[in-house]
mmCIF file of C-alpha atoms in Angstrom:
data_model
loop_
_atom_site.group_PDB
_atom_site.id
_atom_site.type_symbol
_atom_site.label_atom_id
_atom_site.label_comp_id
_atom_site.label_asym_id
_atom_site.label_seq_id
_atom_site.Cartn_x
_atom_site.Cartn_y
_atom_site.Cartn_z
ATOM 1 C CA UNK A 10 -41.920 89.163 2.131
ATOM 2 C CA UNK A 11 -42.276 90.198 -1.512
ATOM 3 C CA UNK A 12 -39.586 89.631 -4.123
ATOM 4 C CA UNK A 13 -39.492 92.609 -6.485
ATOM 5 C CA UNK A 14 -36.523 91.952 -8.736
ATOM 6 C CA UNK A 15 -33.920 89.310 -9.546
ATOM 7 C CA UNK A 16 -31.123 89.658 -12.056
ATOM 8 C CA UNK A 17 -27.775 88.242 -13.121
ATOM 9 C CA UNK A 18 -25.428 90.426 -15.148
ATOM 10 C CA UNK A 19 -21.838 90.377 -16.351
ATOM 11 C CA UNK A 20 -19.703 93.401 -15.447
ATOM 12 C CA UNK A 21 -16.794 93.458 -17.916
ATOM 13 C CA UNK A 22 -15.388 96.723 -16.581
ATOM 14 C CA UNK A 23 -15.151 98.676 -13.333
ATOM 15 C CA UNK A 24 -18.533 100.059 -12.288
ATOM 16 C CA UNK A 25 -19.408 103.051 -10.116
ATOM 17 C CA UNK A 26 -23.057 103.852 -9.500
ATOM 18 C CA UNK A 27 -24.636 107.073 -8.218
ATOM 19 C CA UNK A 28 -25.465 107.808 -4.599
ATOM 20 C CA UNK A 29 -29.104 106.774 -4.171
ATOM 21 C CA UNK A 30 -31.601 105.101 -1.852
ATOM 22 C CA UNK A 31 -34.828 103.116 -2.209
ATOM 23 C CA UNK A 32 -37.710 101.776 -0.156
ATOM 24 C CA UNK A 33 -36.762 98.084 -0.466
ATOM 25 C CA UNK A 34 -33.972 95.777 0.699
ATOM 26 C CA UNK A 35 -31.145 95.056 -1.728
ATOM 27 C CA UNK A 36 -28.961 91.934 -1.679
ATOM 28 C CA UNK A 37 -25.965 91.865 -4.063
ATOM 29 C CA UNK A 38 -23.285 89.280 -4.727
ATOM 30 C CA UNK A 39 -20.362 90.141 -7.011
ATOM 31 C CA UNK A 40 -18.906 86.774 -7.997
ATOM 32 C CA UNK A 41 -15.243 87.029 -8.964
ATOM 33 C CA UNK A 42 -14.884 90.701 -8.060
ATOM 34 C CA UNK A 43 -11.442 91.959 -7.013
ATOM 35 C CA UNK A 44 -12.901 94.525 -4.639
ATOM 36 C CA UNK A 45 -16.273 96.169 -4.078
ATOM 37 C CA UNK A 46 -16.760 99.373 -2.072
ATOM 38 C CA UNK A 47 -20.127 100.398 -0.672
ATOM 39 C CA UNK A 48 -20.191 103.951 0.647
ATOM 40 C CA UNK A 49 -23.133 104.392 3.023
ATOM 41 C CA UNK A 50 -23.957 107.990 3.860
ATOM 42 C CA UNK A 51 -26.132 109.613 6.483
ATOM 43 C CA UNK A 52 -25.694 109.872 10.211
ATOM 44 C CA UNK A 53 -23.911 106.513 10.385
ATOM 45 C CA UNK A 54 -21.696 107.008 7.321
ATOM 46 C CA UNK A 55 -19.801 103.751 6.780
ATOM 47 C CA UNK A 56 -17.755 101.936 4.174
ATOM 48 C CA UNK A 57 -18.283 98.253 3.429
ATOM 49 C CA UNK A 58 -15.535 96.428 1.521
ATOM 50 C CA UNK A 59 -16.703 93.198 -0.115
ATOM 51 C CA UNK A 60 -14.971 90.576 -2.232
ATOM 52 C CA UNK A 61 -15.951 87.338 -3.929
ATOM 53 C CA UNK A 62 -16.560 85.688 -0.552
ATOM 54 C CA UNK A 63 -19.120 88.165 0.796
ATOM 55 C CA UNK A 64 -22.535 89.558 -0.074
ATOM 56 C CA UNK A 65 -23.840 93.055 0.527
ATOM 57 C CA UNK A 66 -27.179 93.763 2.182
ATOM 58 C CA UNK A 67 -28.511 97.332 1.897
ATOM 59 C CA UNK A 68 -31.386 98.370 4.165
ATOM 60 C CA UNK A 69 -34.350 100.446 2.907
ATOM 61 C CA UNK A 70 -33.970 104.237 2.717
ATOM 62 C CA UNK A 71 -30.184 103.987 3.110
ATOM 63 C CA UNK A 72 -28.211 106.367 0.834
ATOM 64 C CA UNK A 73 -25.445 104.305 -0.739
ATOM 65 C CA UNK A 74 -22.978 104.222 -3.612
ATOM 66 C CA UNK A 75 -21.520 100.972 -4.956
ATOM 67 C CA UNK A 76 -18.293 100.729 -6.955
ATOM 68 C CA UNK A 77 -16.644 97.536 -8.174
ATOM 69 C CA UNK A 78 -13.089 96.814 -9.275
ATOM 70 C CA UNK A 79 -12.478 94.105 -11.849
ATOM 71 C CA UNK A 80 -14.640 91.836 -13.971
ATOM 72 C CA UNK A 81 -17.394 89.983 -12.149
ATOM 73 C CA UNK A 82 -20.869 88.507 -12.368
ATOM 74 C CA UNK A 83 -23.443 90.423 -10.321
ATOM 75 C CA UNK A 84 -26.404 88.670 -8.716
ATOM 76 C CA UNK A 85 -28.952 91.228 -7.503
ATOM 77 C CA UNK A 86 -32.155 90.730 -5.521
ATOM 78 C CA UNK A 87 -34.563 93.414 -4.323
ATOM 79 C CA UNK A 88 -37.363 92.664 -1.902
ATOM 80 C CA UNK A 89 -39.867 94.238 0.475
ATOM 81 C CA UNK A 90 -40.750 93.213 4.007
ATOM 82 C CA UNK A 91 -43.314 94.388 6.477
ATOM 83 C CA UNK A 92 -42.143 97.391 8.468
ATOM 84 C CA UNK A 93 -40.034 96.376 11.499
ATOM 85 C CA UNK A 94 -40.299 92.708 10.529
ATOM 86 C CA UNK A 95 -36.574 92.220 11.194
ATOM 87 C CA UNK A 96 -35.521 94.592 13.996
ATOM 88 C CA UNK A 97 -31.779 94.952 14.477
ATOM 89 C CA UNK A 98 -30.919 94.005 10.888
ATOM 90 C CA UNK A 99 -29.103 96.803 9.064
ATOM 91 C CA UNK A 100 -26.884 97.228 6.019
ATOM 92 C CA UNK A 101 -24.045 94.737 6.395
ATOM 93 C CA UNK A 102 -21.721 92.235 4.793
ATOM 94 C CA UNK A 103 -22.637 88.547 4.846
ATOM 95 C CA UNK A 104 -20.160 85.720 4.510
ATOM 96 C CA UNK A 105 -21.189 83.509 1.600
ATOM 97 C CA UNK A 106 -20.097 80.320 3.361
ATOM 98 C CA UNK A 107 -22.276 81.057 6.403
ATOM 99 C CA UNK A 108 -25.467 80.662 4.361
ATOM 100 C CA UNK A 109 -24.185 79.003 1.176
ATOM 101 C CA UNK A 110 -27.167 76.635 0.992
ATOM 102 C CA UNK A 111 -29.522 79.630 0.854
ATOM 103 C CA UNK A 112 -27.492 81.566 -1.702
ATOM 104 C CA UNK A 113 -27.012 78.577 -3.990
ATOM 105 C CA UNK A 114 -30.777 78.038 -4.130
ATOM 106 C CA UNK A 115 -31.449 81.745 -4.662
ATOM 107 C CA UNK A 116 -28.910 82.173 -7.445
ATOM 108 C CA UNK A 117 -29.845 78.959 -9.224
ATOM 109 C CA UNK A 118 -33.395 80.333 -9.483
ATOM 110 C CA UNK A 119 -32.350 83.915 -10.250
ATOM 111 C CA UNK A 120 -34.990 84.061 -13.004
ATOM 112 C CA UNK A 121 -37.946 82.075 -11.580
ATOM 113 C CA UNK A 122 -39.934 80.247 -14.203
ATOM 114 C CA UNK A 123 -43.182 80.230 -12.261
ATOM 115 C CA UNK A 124 -44.907 81.514 -9.131
ATOM 116 C CA UNK A 125 -43.813 78.478 -7.120
ATOM 117 C CA UNK A 126 -40.119 79.187 -7.696
ATOM 118 C CA UNK A 127 -40.700 82.830 -6.767
ATOM 119 C CA UNK A 128 -42.410 81.763 -3.539
ATOM 120 C CA UNK A 129 -39.484 79.497 -2.682
ATOM 121 C CA UNK A 130 -37.059 82.400 -3.186
ATOM 122 C CA UNK A 131 -39.190 84.599 -0.934
ATOM 123 C CA UNK A 132 -39.166 81.969 1.818
ATOM 124 C CA UNK A 133 -35.388 81.616 1.491
ATOM 125 C CA UNK A 134 -34.998 85.375 1.888
ATOM 126 C CA UNK A 135 -37.193 85.278 4.981
ATOM 127 C CA UNK A 136 -35.002 82.565 6.487
ATOM 128 C CA UNK A 137 -31.880 84.595 5.689
ATOM 129 C CA UNK A 138 -33.296 87.718 7.339
ATOM 130 C CA UNK A 139 -34.284 85.763 10.433
ATOM 131 C CA UNK A 140 -30.788 84.297 10.646
ATOM 132 C CA UNK A 141 -29.301 87.790 10.349
ATOM 133 C CA UNK A 142 -31.650 89.050 13.038
ATOM 134 C CA UNK A 143 -30.327 86.292 15.285
ATOM 135 C CA UNK A 144 -26.635 86.787 14.467
ATOM 136 C CA UNK A 145 -26.630 90.506 13.531
ATOM 137 C CA UNK A 146 -24.558 89.719 10.387
ATOM 138 C CA UNK A 147 -20.810 89.360 10.599
ATOM 139 C CA UNK A 148 -20.438 93.142 11.018
ATOM 140 C CA UNK A 149 -22.713 93.901 13.958
ATOM 141 C CA UNK A 150 -22.785 97.584 13.017
ATOM 142 C CA UNK A 151 -22.975 96.954 9.295
ATOM 143 C CA UNK A 152 -19.421 98.117 8.630
ATOM 144 C CA UNK A 153 -17.409 101.069 9.847
ATOM 145 C CA UNK A 154 -17.131 104.790 9.415
ATOM 146 C CA UNK A 155 -14.662 105.686 6.667
ATOM 147 C CA UNK A 156 -12.142 108.254 7.853
ATOM 148 C CA UNK A 157 -12.217 111.188 5.353
ATOM 149 C CA UNK A 158 -8.445 111.184 4.922
ATOM 150 C CA UNK A 159 -8.464 107.486 4.013
ATOM 151 C CA UNK A 160 -11.291 108.096 1.542
ATOM 152 C CA UNK A 161 -9.224 110.900 0.000
ATOM 153 C CA UNK A 162 -6.178 108.644 -0.135
ATOM 154 C CA UNK A 163 -8.141 105.945 -1.957
ATOM 155 C CA UNK A 164 -9.398 108.484 -4.484
ATOM 156 C CA UNK A 165 -5.868 109.825 -5.000
ATOM 157 C CA UNK A 166 -4.455 106.321 -5.494
ATOM 158 C CA UNK A 167 -7.177 105.442 -7.992
ATOM 159 C CA UNK A 168 -6.433 108.513 -10.090
ATOM 160 C CA UNK A 169 -2.630 108.287 -9.838
ATOM 161 C CA UNK A 170 -1.869 104.572 -9.689
ATOM 162 C CA UNK A 171 0.814 104.856 -12.378
ATOM 163 C CA UNK A 172 2.891 107.323 -10.400
ATOM 164 C CA UNK A 173 5.752 106.171 -8.176
ATOM 165 C CA UNK A 174 3.574 105.996 -5.078
ATOM 166 C CA UNK A 175 4.694 104.966 -1.615
ATOM 167 C CA UNK A 176 2.994 105.037 1.793
ATOM 168 C CA UNK A 177 5.002 108.170 2.594
ATOM 169 C CA UNK A 178 4.011 110.019 -0.585
ATOM 170 C CA UNK A 179 0.323 109.138 -0.176
ATOM 171 C CA UNK A 180 0.371 110.077 3.503
ATOM 172 C CA UNK A 181 1.827 113.483 2.642
ATOM 173 C CA UNK A 182 -1.005 114.152 0.194
ATOM 174 C CA UNK A 183 -3.627 113.627 2.897
ATOM 175 C CA UNK A 184 -1.534 115.387 5.554
ATOM 176 C CA UNK A 185 -0.981 112.535 7.979
ATOM 177 C CA UNK A 186 2.120 110.810 9.319
ATOM 178 C CA UNK A 187 3.121 107.705 7.396
ATOM 179 C CA UNK A 188 2.958 105.498 10.495
ATOM 180 C CA UNK A 189 -0.530 106.616 11.421
ATOM 181 C CA UNK A 190 -1.654 106.510 7.789
ATOM 182 C CA UNK A 191 -0.465 102.936 7.257
ATOM 183 C CA UNK A 192 -2.076 101.734 10.489
ATOM 184 C CA UNK A 193 -5.365 103.535 9.786
ATOM 185 C CA UNK A 194 -5.468 102.423 6.149
ATOM 186 C CA UNK A 195 -5.055 98.787 7.122
ATOM 187 C CA UNK A 196 -7.707 99.086 9.829
ATOM 188 C CA UNK A 197 -10.258 100.570 7.435
ATOM 189 C CA UNK A 198 -9.572 98.555 4.275
ATOM 190 C CA UNK A 199 -8.139 95.334 5.663
ATOM 191 C CA UNK A 200 -4.931 95.686 3.633
ATOM 192 C CA UNK A 201 -1.799 97.792 3.359
ATOM 193 C CA UNK A 202 -1.674 100.809 1.003
ATOM 194 C CA UNK A 203 0.685 98.960 -1.350
ATOM 195 C CA UNK A 204 -1.571 95.892 -1.421
ATOM 196 C CA UNK A 205 -4.503 98.116 -2.284
ATOM 197 C CA UNK A 206 -2.440 99.816 -5.003
ATOM 198 C CA UNK A 207 -1.550 96.423 -6.450
ATOM 199 C CA UNK A 208 -5.238 95.532 -6.594
ATOM 200 C CA UNK A 209 -5.924 98.744 -8.500
ATOM 201 C CA UNK A 210 -3.161 98.020 -11.008
ATOM 202 C CA UNK A 211 -4.219 94.420 -11.499
ATOM 203 C CA UNK A 212 -7.794 95.546 -12.068
ATOM 204 C CA UNK A 213 -6.558 97.732 -14.921
ATOM 205 C CA UNK A 214 -4.277 94.954 -16.151
ATOM 206 C CA UNK A 215 -7.250 92.581 -16.299
ATOM 207 C CA UNK A 216 -9.139 94.945 -18.577
ATOM 208 C CA UNK A 217 -6.124 95.452 -20.825
ATOM 209 C CA UNK A 218 -5.557 91.723 -21.138
ATOM 210 C CA UNK A 219 -9.203 91.125 -21.971
ATOM 211 C CA UNK A 220 -10.023 94.040 -24.241
ATOM 212 C CA UNK A 221 -6.738 95.078 -25.905
ATOM 213 C CA UNK A 222 -4.249 93.468 -28.274
ATOM 214 C CA UNK A 223 -1.229 94.569 -26.255
ATOM 215 C CA UNK A 224 1.105 91.707 -25.428
ATOM 216 C CA UNK A 225 1.920 90.950 -21.809
ATOM 217 C CA UNK A 226 5.269 92.759 -21.922
ATOM 218 C CA UNK A 227 3.539 95.894 -23.202
ATOM 219 C CA UNK A 228 0.892 95.706 -20.467
ATOM 220 C CA UNK A 229 3.644 95.372 -17.861
ATOM 221 C CA UNK A 230 5.462 98.376 -19.280
ATOM 222 C CA UNK A 231 2.329 100.565 -19.417
ATOM 223 C CA UNK A 232 1.655 99.763 -15.770
ATOM 224 C CA UNK A 233 5.235 100.775 -14.945
ATOM 225 C CA UNK A 234 6.503 97.345 -13.889
ATOM 226 C CA UNK A 235 10.274 96.942 -14.379
ATOM 227 C CA UNK A 236 9.924 93.639 -16.234
ATOM 228 C CA UNK A 237 7.409 91.001 -17.255
ATOM 229 C CA UNK A 238 8.434 88.639 -14.447
ATOM 230 C CA UNK A 239 7.677 91.181 -11.712
ATOM 231 C CA UNK A 240 4.344 91.991 -13.349
ATOM 232 C CA UNK A 241 3.395 88.322 -13.778
ATOM 233 C CA UNK A 242 4.218 87.575 -10.146
ATOM 234 C CA UNK A 243 2.071 90.497 -8.942
ATOM 235 C CA UNK A 244 -0.781 89.495 -11.257
ATOM 236 C CA UNK A 245 -0.772 85.893 -10.056
ATOM 237 C CA UNK A 246 -0.797 87.025 -6.425
ATOM 238 C CA UNK A 247 -4.086 88.850 -7.061
ATOM 239 C CA UNK A 248 -5.791 86.673 -9.666
ATOM 240 C CA UNK A 249 -4.401 83.234 -8.861
ATOM 241 C CA UNK A 250 -3.342 82.645 -12.479
ATOM 242 C CA UNK A 251 -0.687 84.012 -14.816
ATOM 243 C CA UNK A 252 -1.548 86.902 -17.177
ATOM 244 C CA UNK A 253 -1.343 84.505 -20.135
ATOM 245 C CA UNK A 254 -3.717 81.996 -18.541
ATOM 246 C CA UNK A 255 -6.096 84.793 -17.570
ATOM 247 C CA UNK A 256 -6.207 86.153 -21.133
ATOM 248 C CA UNK A 257 -6.859 82.705 -22.571
ATOM 249 C CA UNK A 258 -9.631 81.966 -20.059
ATOM 250 C CA UNK A 259 -11.313 85.324 -20.694
ATOM 251 C CA UNK A 260 -11.292 84.714 -24.439
ATOM 252 C CA UNK A 261 -13.011 81.402 -23.833
ATOM 253 C CA UNK A 262 -15.559 82.957 -21.469
ATOM 254 C CA UNK A 263 -16.332 85.847 -23.823
ATOM 255 C CA UNK A 264 -17.453 83.354 -26.447
ATOM 256 C CA UNK A 265 -19.933 81.919 -23.964
ATOM 257 C CA UNK A 266 -21.296 85.124 -22.394
ATOM 258 C CA UNK A 267 -24.529 84.946 -24.328
ATOM 259 C CA UNK A 268 -25.114 81.438 -23.026
ATOM 260 C CA UNK A 269 -23.967 82.153 -19.484
ATOM 261 C CA UNK A 270 -25.929 85.342 -18.766
ATOM 262 C CA UNK A 271 -29.669 84.972 -19.110
#
């Protein structure tokens, strides 16, 4: 086990990286993220959907593309292992709570001050990989194959979230019956099309509240909500706080970013 890289970074906007691969393992945790997609290509093309309760493990030489929705703090670790040291372990999602004691130690020492701390992190990663070898992660196959029509629907929704979309209108775009589309969408994303659309809108709302001077009524109007009360209710369902409280907390956090990210 050799730790190559550790980093902690603040993502203050949505992020979409390029399709790429590398010779090492990659372990990412997006704290506070609304939604994170990992598109894994190749013969076993899959889509992993992570949130603030899961981590993403990417196996060596696996073509992948990561995109995040919403502000978050990214913890990233890259490490090498001996070839075939952990047979059966593949790219997968990992529940944070299953190995919280490992992750807390790893992330608290994200920038090791000496060789001893680095060695401890390497041993913790070895323990994690052995545990995954034993349990095969919480997705035994490392996720699922993303149906092309659902991928197209997600892309269409992302580009047209301000239109008057409905399951029927989205289903017609990808040429599938609304019943089958709704069932397949929920199976592959874990949520209904309208829930996913709300997440997209609230991701944009979060950025507007943090980076613009528009008042909350204006944000609601630009996102095509009929009134501020409907918008505030939808926002709180996704973020757990009101738009006003979110804006105030983000202003406080932005003043501390330099102290918080090192």
